[in-house]
Coordinates of C-alpha atoms and ligand atoms in Angstrom, one line a residue:
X937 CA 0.0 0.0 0.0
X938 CA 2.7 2.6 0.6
X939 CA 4.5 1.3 -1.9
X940 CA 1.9 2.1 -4.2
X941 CA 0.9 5.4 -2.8
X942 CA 4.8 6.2 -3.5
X943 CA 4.1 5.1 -6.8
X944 CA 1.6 7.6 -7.4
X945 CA 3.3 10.4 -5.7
X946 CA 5.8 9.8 -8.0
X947 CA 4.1 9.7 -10.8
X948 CA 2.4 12.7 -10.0
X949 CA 5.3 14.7 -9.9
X950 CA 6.8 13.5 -12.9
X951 CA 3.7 14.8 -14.7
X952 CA 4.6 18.5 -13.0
X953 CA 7.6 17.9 -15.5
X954 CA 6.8 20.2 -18.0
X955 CA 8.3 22.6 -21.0
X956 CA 8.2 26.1 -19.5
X957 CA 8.9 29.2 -22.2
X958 CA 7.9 31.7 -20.1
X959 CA 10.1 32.3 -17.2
X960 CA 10.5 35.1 -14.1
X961 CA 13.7 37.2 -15.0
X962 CA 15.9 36.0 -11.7
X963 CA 19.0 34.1 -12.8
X964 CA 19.5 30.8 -11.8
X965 CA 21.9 30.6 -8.6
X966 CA 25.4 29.9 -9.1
X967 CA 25.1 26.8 -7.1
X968 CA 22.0 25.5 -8.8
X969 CA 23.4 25.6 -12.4
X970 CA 26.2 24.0 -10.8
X971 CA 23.7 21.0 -9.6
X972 CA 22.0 21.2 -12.8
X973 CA 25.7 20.7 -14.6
X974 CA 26.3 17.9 -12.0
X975 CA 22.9 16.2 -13.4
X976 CA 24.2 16.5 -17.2
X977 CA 27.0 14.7 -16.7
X978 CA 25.8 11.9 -14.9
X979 CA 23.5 11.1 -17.7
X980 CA 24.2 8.0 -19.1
X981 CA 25.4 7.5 -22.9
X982 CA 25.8 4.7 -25.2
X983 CA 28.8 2.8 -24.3
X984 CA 29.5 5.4 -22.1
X985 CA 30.7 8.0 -24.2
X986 CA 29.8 10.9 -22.7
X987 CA 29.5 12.6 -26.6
X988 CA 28.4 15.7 -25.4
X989 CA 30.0 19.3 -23.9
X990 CA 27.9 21.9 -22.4
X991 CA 27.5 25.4 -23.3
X992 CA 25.6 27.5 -20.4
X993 CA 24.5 30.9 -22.1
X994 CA 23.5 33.6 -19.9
X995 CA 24.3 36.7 -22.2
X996 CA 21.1 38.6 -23.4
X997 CA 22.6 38.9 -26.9
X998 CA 23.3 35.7 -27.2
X999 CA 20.2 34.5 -26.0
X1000 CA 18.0 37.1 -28.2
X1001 CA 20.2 35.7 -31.3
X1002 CA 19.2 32.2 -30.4
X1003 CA 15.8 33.1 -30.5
X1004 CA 15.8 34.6 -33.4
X1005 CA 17.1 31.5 -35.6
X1006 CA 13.3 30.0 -35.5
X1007 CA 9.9 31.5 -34.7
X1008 CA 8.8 28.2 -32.8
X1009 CA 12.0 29.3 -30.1
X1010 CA 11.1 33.0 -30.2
X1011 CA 10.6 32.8 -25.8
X1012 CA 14.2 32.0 -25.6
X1013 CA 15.2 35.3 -25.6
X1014 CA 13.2 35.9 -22.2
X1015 CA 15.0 32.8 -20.6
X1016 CA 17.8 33.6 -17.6
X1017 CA 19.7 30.6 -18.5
X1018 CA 20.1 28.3 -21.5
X1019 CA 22.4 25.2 -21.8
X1020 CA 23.4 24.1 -25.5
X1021 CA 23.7 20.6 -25.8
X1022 CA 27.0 20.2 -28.3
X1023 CA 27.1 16.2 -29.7
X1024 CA 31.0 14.9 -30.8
X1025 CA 29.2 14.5 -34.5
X1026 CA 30.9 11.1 -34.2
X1027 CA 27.9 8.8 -34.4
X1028 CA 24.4 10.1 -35.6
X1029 CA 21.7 8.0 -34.2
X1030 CA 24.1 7.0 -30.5
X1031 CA 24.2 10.7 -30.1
X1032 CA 20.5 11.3 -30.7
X1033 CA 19.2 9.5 -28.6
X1034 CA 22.0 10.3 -25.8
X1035 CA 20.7 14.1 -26.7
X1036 CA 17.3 13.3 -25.5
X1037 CA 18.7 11.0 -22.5
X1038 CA 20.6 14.5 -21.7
X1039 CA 17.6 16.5 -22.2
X1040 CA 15.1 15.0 -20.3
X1041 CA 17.6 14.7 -17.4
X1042 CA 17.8 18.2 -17.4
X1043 CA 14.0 18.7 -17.4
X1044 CA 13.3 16.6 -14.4
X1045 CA 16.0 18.3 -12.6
X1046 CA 14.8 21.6 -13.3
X1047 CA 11.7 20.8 -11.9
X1048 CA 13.0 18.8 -8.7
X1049 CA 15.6 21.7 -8.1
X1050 CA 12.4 24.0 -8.2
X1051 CA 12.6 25.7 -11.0
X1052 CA 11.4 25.0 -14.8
X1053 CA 12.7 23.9 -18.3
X1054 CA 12.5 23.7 -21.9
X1055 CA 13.7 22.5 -24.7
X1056 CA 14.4 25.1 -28.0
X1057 CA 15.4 23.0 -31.3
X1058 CA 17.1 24.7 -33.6
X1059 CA 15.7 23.5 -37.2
X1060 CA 16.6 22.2 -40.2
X1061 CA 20.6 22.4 -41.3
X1062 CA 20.7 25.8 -42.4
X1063 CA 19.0 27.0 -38.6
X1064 CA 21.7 24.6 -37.3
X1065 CA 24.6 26.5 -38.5
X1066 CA 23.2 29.7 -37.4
X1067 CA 22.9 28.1 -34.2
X1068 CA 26.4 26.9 -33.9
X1069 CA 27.7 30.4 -35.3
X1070 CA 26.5 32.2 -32.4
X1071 CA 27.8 29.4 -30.1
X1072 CA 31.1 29.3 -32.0
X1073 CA 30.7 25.9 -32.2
X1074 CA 32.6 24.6 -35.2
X1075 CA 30.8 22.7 -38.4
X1076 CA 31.5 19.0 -37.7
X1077 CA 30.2 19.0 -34.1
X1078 CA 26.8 18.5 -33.9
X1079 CA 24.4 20.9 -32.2
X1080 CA 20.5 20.9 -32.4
X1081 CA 19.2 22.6 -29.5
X1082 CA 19.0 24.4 -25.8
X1083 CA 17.6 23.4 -22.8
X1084 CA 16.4 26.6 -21.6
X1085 CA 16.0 27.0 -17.2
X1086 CA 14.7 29.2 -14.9
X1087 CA 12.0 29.8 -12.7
X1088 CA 8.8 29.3 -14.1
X1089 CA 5.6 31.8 -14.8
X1090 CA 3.4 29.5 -16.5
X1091 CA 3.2 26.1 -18.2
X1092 CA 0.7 27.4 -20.5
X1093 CA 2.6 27.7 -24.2
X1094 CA 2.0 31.4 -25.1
X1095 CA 2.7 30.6 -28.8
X1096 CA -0.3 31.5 -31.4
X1097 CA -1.3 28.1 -32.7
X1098 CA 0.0 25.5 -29.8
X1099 CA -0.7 22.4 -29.6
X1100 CA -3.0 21.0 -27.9
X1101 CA -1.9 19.5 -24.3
X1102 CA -2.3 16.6 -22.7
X1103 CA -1.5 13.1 -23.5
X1104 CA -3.0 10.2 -25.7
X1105 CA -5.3 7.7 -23.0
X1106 CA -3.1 4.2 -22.0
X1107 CA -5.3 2.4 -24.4
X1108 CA -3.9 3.6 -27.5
X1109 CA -0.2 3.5 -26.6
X1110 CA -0.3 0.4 -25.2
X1111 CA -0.2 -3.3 -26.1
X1112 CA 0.3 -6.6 -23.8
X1113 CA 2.4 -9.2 -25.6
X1114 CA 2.0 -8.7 -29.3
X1115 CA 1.6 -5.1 -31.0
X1116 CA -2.3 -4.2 -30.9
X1117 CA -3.2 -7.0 -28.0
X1118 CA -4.9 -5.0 -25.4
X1119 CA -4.5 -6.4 -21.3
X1120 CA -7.0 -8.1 -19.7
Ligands
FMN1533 C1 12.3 16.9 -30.1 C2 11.6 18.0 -29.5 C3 11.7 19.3 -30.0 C4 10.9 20.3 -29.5 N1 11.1 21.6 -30.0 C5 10.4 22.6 -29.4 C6 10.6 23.9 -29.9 O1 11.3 24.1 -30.9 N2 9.8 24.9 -29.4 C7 9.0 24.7 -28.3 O2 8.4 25.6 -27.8 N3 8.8 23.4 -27.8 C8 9.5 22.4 -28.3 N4 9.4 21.1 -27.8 C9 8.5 20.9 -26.7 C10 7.2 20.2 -27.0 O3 6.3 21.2 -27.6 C11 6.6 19.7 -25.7 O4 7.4 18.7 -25.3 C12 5.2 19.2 -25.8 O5 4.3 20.2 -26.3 C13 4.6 18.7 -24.5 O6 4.7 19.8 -23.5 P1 4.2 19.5 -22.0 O7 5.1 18.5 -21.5 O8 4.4 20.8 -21.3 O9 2.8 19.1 -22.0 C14 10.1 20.1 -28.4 C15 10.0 18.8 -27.8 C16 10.8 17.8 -28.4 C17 10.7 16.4 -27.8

């Protein structure tokens, strides 16, 4: 019985995860980037890797330019703090997926730290390179996106045209067995 009502607190919080892009202007404490920097690197990669180096932006400029290189990231510029995610460029589909690993890491710990995050893609290849320009991050690295953090105003996403929240009911994303078999 606890065990389960742990289960559910749990669960609970991880749906208080969410992408915040509208955020209070305080900066993020030294010591909690620091904790947040701590979470990144503990992330696990394939075979260990580690592909990845972290960029934490807190210059306005820099932030506004960021912002600027897709509409659909336009609330960047009003973050305190964003963290570039830079991949090796060594393997493609390893680094991918260690990129969301990475990502999502940083999201919960944003949230159990108190505060909020969000993740800002860059775009196609051509939005990429702007990207990494401004990050003087050099062509054969890869580099597709920030995790912006900071202290949350809202959840709601202020963009004209968002989709629509929630989530899809267990029914529809999930199958006992064989694809399509539904539980008992
Ligand atoms: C691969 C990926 C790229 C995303 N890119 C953007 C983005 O460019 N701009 C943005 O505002 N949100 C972006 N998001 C956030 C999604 O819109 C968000 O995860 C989704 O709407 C669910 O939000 P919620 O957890 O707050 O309900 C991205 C999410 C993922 C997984």
């Amino acid at each position: 019985m606890g065990t389960l009502t742990n289960a559910r607190e749990a669960t609970a919080e991880m749906r208080k995860v969410r992408q915040i892009r509208q955020y209070r202007p305080d900066a993020v404490p030294d010591d909690v980037l620091a904790e947040f920097l701590e979470i990144a690197r503990w992330t696990g990669s394939s075979r260990n890797t580690q592909p990845w180096h972290f960029i934490v932006v807190t210059d306005k400029e820099q932030l506004r330019r960021i912002s600027q290189v897709r509409a659909a990231i336009n609330w960047v510029a009003d973050a305190p703090l964003a963290i570039a995610i830079v991949l090796d460029g060594a393997n493609d589909t390893a680094e991918a997926y260690d990129e969301g690993r990475v990502t999502e890491r940083l999201l919960i710990g944003a949230h159990l730290l108190g505060l909020g995050g969000g993740t800002a893609w860059f775009g196609d290849a051509s939005q990429q390179r702007q990207g990494k320009e401004i990050l003087g991050i050099p062509a054969e690295r890869t580099a597709r996106s920030v995790v912006t953090l900071g202290y949350p105003v809202t959840s709601k996403d202020p963009r004209p045209g968002a989709a629509a929240g929630g989530r899809k009911p267990l029914s529809e994303i999930v199958s006992y067995g064989r694809l399509g078999e539904p539980g008992a």
